Amino acid sequence: NEPKTLDYNNQALSLMHIVGDQRGEAAIFTNMGWVHEVSGNPQKALDYYNRALPIMQATGDWNGEANTLYRLGNVERDQSQLSKARSHIEAALSVTQSVRSTVTSGELRASYSATIQRYHEFHVDLLFRLHERSPSEGYDAEALRANEHARARSLLDLLAEAQVDIRKGVDTDLLNRERELQRLITARTDSRIRLLNGKHTEQQARDADQELADLVSAYREVETTIRASSPRYAALT
């Protein structure tokens, strides 16, 4: 029952506001967005998701941020706004990449990986939709890389659970470069989302896309070098 559900959420929202629980408020905004999404009210869903997102970013609710970005992407995909949907799902994946490193329990890591698997599947599906729209733009190759990257992450999770550190013996400067590129990709992705959600020119959008693509390319090169120079990884493969 949509009206009753929204009423309950509004009551909870008032309580969260009284006690000053910003994370709770943001979570309720996302819940209300989801109710509108499944009820066929995409614009209202987007409004609530966009209200939730900056609060989650400000309060460091990374899991909530990733989920809200994913939900934004779903609505935008269904409205054929594929470029915006791609920006949001790639931002969600960037957030989960950072969160994943903080999950130390093998059981929790496996659970978390299962939770975000749908993000990867959504990303690949979206790239194929973009390929169908623009066959000459290379989206099919990007979809293949995205799928392979998701499989590689699953392998790394298994290695982590088995306590195999494939980075042991890798040059410290190289690892520092990897972390710096991860930070830059996250920052540039957030900037790109803010740009696309506001007033911008086509040139600004192209520049933002190119800057992010260059960072991702550099990151992949570093990852390749790390894998090649890790004795443990070489022995395993």
Coordinates of C-alpha atoms in Angstrom, one line a residue:
N1 CA 0.0 0.0 0.0
E2 CA 1.9 3.0 -1.3
P3 CA 0.1 5.8 0.7
K4 CA 0.5 3.9 4.0
T5 CA 4.1 3.1 3.3
L6 CA 4.9 6.7 2.5
D7 CA 3.0 7.8 5.6
Y8 CA 5.2 5.5 7.8
N9 CA 8.3 6.8 6.2
N10 CA 7.2 10.4 6.8
Q11 CA 6.6 9.6 10.4
A12 CA 10.1 8.0 10.7
L13 CA 11.6 11.0 8.9
S14 CA 10.2 13.4 11.5
L15 CA 11.7 11.3 14.3
M16 CA 15.1 11.2 12.6
H17 CA 14.9 15.0 12.2
I18 CA 14.1 15.5 15.8
V19 CA 17.0 13.3 17.1
G20 CA 19.4 14.8 14.5
D21 CA 20.1 11.5 12.7
Q22 CA 21.2 12.6 9.3
R23 CA 22.1 9.1 8.1
G24 CA 18.7 7.9 9.1
E25 CA 17.0 10.8 7.2
A26 CA 19.0 9.9 4.1
A27 CA 18.2 6.2 4.3
I28 CA 14.5 7.1 4.6
F29 CA 14.8 9.4 1.5
T30 CA 16.2 6.5 -0.4
N31 CA 13.4 4.2 0.9
M32 CA 10.8 6.7 -0.3
G33 CA 12.5 7.0 -3.6
W34 CA 12.3 3.2 -4.0
V35 CA 8.6 3.3 -3.2
H36 CA 8.0 5.9 -5.9
E37 CA 10.2 4.0 -8.3
V38 CA 8.3 0.7 -8.0
S39 CA 5.0 2.6 -8.1
G40 CA 5.8 4.1 -11.5
N41 CA 6.7 7.6 -10.4
P42 CA 10.2 8.0 -11.7
Q43 CA 10.6 11.8 -11.3
K44 CA 9.6 11.6 -7.6
A45 CA 12.0 8.7 -7.2
L46 CA 14.8 10.7 -8.7
D47 CA 13.9 13.7 -6.4
Y48 CA 14.2 11.6 -3.3
Y49 CA 17.4 9.8 -4.4
N50 CA 19.0 13.2 -5.1
R51 CA 18.0 14.4 -1.7
A52 CA 19.5 11.3 0.0
L53 CA 22.8 11.3 -2.0
P54 CA 24.6 14.5 -0.7
I55 CA 23.7 13.6 2.9
M56 CA 25.2 10.2 2.5
Q57 CA 28.3 11.6 1.0
A58 CA 28.6 14.2 3.7
T59 CA 28.1 11.7 6.6
G60 CA 30.3 9.0 5.1
D61 CA 27.6 6.4 4.6
W62 CA 29.4 4.7 1.7
N63 CA 27.1 1.7 1.5
G64 CA 24.0 3.9 1.4
E65 CA 25.7 6.1 -1.2
A66 CA 26.5 3.2 -3.5
N67 CA 23.0 1.8 -3.2
T68 CA 21.4 5.2 -3.9
L69 CA 23.7 5.7 -6.9
Y70 CA 22.6 2.3 -8.2
R71 CA 19.0 3.2 -7.8
L72 CA 19.5 6.5 -9.6
G73 CA 21.0 4.5 -12.5
N74 CA 18.1 2.1 -12.6
V75 CA 15.5 4.9 -13.0
E76 CA 17.7 6.7 -15.6
R77 CA 18.1 3.5 -17.6
D78 CA 14.4 3.0 -17.6
Q79 CA 14.0 6.5 -18.9
S80 CA 16.6 5.9 -21.6
Q81 CA 19.0 8.3 -20.0
L82 CA 21.8 5.8 -20.5
S83 CA 24.8 8.2 -20.2
K84 CA 23.6 9.5 -16.8
A85 CA 22.8 5.9 -15.7
R86 CA 26.4 4.9 -16.6
S87 CA 27.9 7.8 -14.6
H88 CA 25.9 6.8 -11.5
I89 CA 26.6 3.0 -11.7
E90 CA 30.3 3.6 -12.3
A91 CA 30.3 6.0 -9.3
A92 CA 28.6 3.3 -7.2
L93 CA 31.3 0.7 -8.3
S94 CA 34.0 3.2 -7.4
V95 CA 32.5 3.6 -3.9
T96 CA 32.3 -0.2 -3.4
Q97 CA 35.9 -0.5 -4.4
S98 CA 36.9 1.7 -1.5
V99 CA 34.5 0.0 0.9
R100 CA 35.6 -3.5 0.0
S101 CA 39.1 -2.9 1.3
T102 CA 37.8 -2.1 4.8
V103 CA 35.9 -5.4 5.1
T104 CA 38.3 -7.8 6.8
S105 CA 36.0 -10.8 7.7
G106 CA 36.0 -13.4 5.0
E107 CA 32.3 -14.1 5.6
L108 CA 31.4 -10.5 5.5
R109 CA 33.5 -9.9 2.4
A110 CA 31.7 -12.8 0.6
S111 CA 28.3 -11.4 1.6
Y112 CA 29.4 -7.9 0.5
S113 CA 30.6 -9.2 -2.9
A114 CA 27.3 -11.0 -3.4
T115 CA 25.4 -7.8 -2.6
I116 CA 27.3 -5.7 -5.2
Q117 CA 27.3 -8.3 -7.9
R118 CA 24.1 -6.8 -9.2
Y119 CA 26.0 -3.5 -9.7
H120 CA 28.4 -5.2 -12.0
E121 CA 25.6 -7.0 -13.9
F122 CA 23.8 -3.7 -14.3
H123 CA 26.9 -2.0 -15.5
V124 CA 27.6 -4.6 -18.2
D125 CA 23.9 -4.6 -19.3
L126 CA 24.0 -0.8 -19.6
L127 CA 27.1 -0.9 -21.7
F128 CA 25.5 -3.4 -24.1
R129 CA 22.5 -1.1 -24.3
L130 CA 24.8 1.8 -25.2
H131 CA 26.4 -0.4 -27.8
E132 CA 23.0 -1.2 -29.4
R133 CA 22.4 2.6 -29.6
S134 CA 25.9 3.5 -30.9
P135 CA 27.5 0.3 -32.4
S136 CA 30.7 2.2 -33.5
E137 CA 31.6 3.7 -30.1
G138 CA 33.3 0.6 -28.7
Y139 CA 30.8 0.0 -25.9
D140 CA 30.8 -3.8 -26.5
A141 CA 34.6 -3.9 -25.8
E142 CA 34.0 -1.8 -22.6
A143 CA 31.3 -4.3 -21.6
L144 CA 33.7 -7.2 -22.0
R145 CA 36.4 -5.4 -19.9
A146 CA 33.8 -4.6 -17.2
N147 CA 32.8 -8.2 -17.1
E148 CA 36.4 -9.4 -16.9
H149 CA 37.1 -6.8 -14.2
A150 CA 34.2 -8.1 -12.1
R151 CA 35.5 -11.7 -12.4
A152 CA 39.0 -10.5 -11.5
R153 CA 37.6 -8.8 -8.3
S154 CA 35.9 -12.1 -7.3
L155 CA 39.2 -13.9 -7.7
L156 CA 41.0 -11.3 -5.5
D157 CA 38.3 -11.8 -2.9
L158 CA 39.0 -15.5 -2.9
L159 CA 42.7 -14.9 -2.6
A160 CA 42.1 -12.5 0.3
E161 CA 39.9 -15.0 2.1
A162 CA 42.7 -17.6 1.6
Q163 CA 45.1 -15.0 3.1
V164 CA 47.2 -14.8 -0.1
D165 CA 48.7 -11.3 -0.5
I166 CA 49.5 -11.0 -4.2
R167 CA 51.0 -7.6 -3.5
K168 CA 53.8 -8.9 -1.3
G169 CA 57.1 -8.0 -2.8
V170 CA 55.7 -5.2 -5.0
D171 CA 57.5 -1.9 -5.1
T172 CA 56.0 0.5 -2.5
D173 CA 55.9 3.4 -4.9
L174 CA 53.8 1.3 -7.3
L175 CA 51.3 0.5 -4.5
N176 CA 51.2 4.2 -3.5
R177 CA 50.5 5.1 -7.2
E178 CA 47.7 2.6 -7.2
R179 CA 46.0 4.1 -4.1
E180 CA 46.4 7.6 -5.4
L181 CA 44.8 6.7 -8.7
Q182 CA 41.9 5.1 -6.8
R183 CA 41.4 8.3 -4.9
L184 CA 41.6 10.4 -8.0
I185 CA 39.1 8.2 -9.9
T186 CA 36.6 8.5 -7.0
A187 CA 37.0 12.3 -6.8
R188 CA 36.7 12.8 -10.6
T189 CA 33.7 10.5 -10.8
D190 CA 31.9 12.6 -8.1
S191 CA 32.9 15.8 -10.0
R192 CA 31.5 14.3 -13.2
I193 CA 28.2 13.4 -11.6
R194 CA 27.8 16.9 -10.2
L195 CA 28.7 18.4 -13.6
L196 CA 26.2 16.3 -15.5
N197 CA 23.4 16.9 -13.0
G198 CA 23.9 20.7 -13.4
K199 CA 24.2 23.1 -16.3
H200 CA 27.1 22.2 -18.6
T201 CA 28.2 22.3 -22.2
E202 CA 28.9 19.3 -24.4
Q203 CA 32.6 20.2 -24.4
Q204 CA 32.7 20.2 -20.5
A205 CA 31.0 16.7 -20.5
R206 CA 33.5 15.4 -23.1
D207 CA 36.5 16.8 -21.1
A208 CA 35.2 15.2 -17.9
D209 CA 34.7 11.9 -19.7
Q210 CA 38.2 12.0 -21.2
E211 CA 39.8 12.9 -17.9
L212 CA 38.1 10.0 -16.2
A213 CA 39.0 7.6 -19.0
D214 CA 42.7 8.6 -18.8
L215 CA 42.7 8.0 -15.0
V216 CA 41.1 4.6 -15.5
S217 CA 43.6 3.7 -18.2
A218 CA 46.5 4.6 -15.9
Y219 CA 45.0 2.6 -13.1
R220 CA 44.6 -0.5 -15.3
E221 CA 48.3 -0.2 -16.3
V222 CA 49.4 0.0 -12.7
E223 CA 47.2 -3.0 -11.8
T224 CA 48.8 -5.0 -14.7
T225 CA 52.3 -4.0 -13.5
I226 CA 51.5 -5.1 -9.9
R227 CA 50.1 -8.4 -11.1
A228 CA 53.2 -9.0 -13.3
S229 CA 55.7 -8.0 -10.6
S230 CA 54.1 -9.9 -7.7
P231 CA 56.0 -13.1 -7.0
R232 CA 53.0 -14.7 -5.2
Y233 CA 50.7 -13.8 -8.0
A234 CA 53.2 -15.2 -10.6
A235 CA 53.6 -18.4 -8.6
L236 CA 49.8 -18.8 -8.4
T237 CA 49.1 -18.2 -12.0

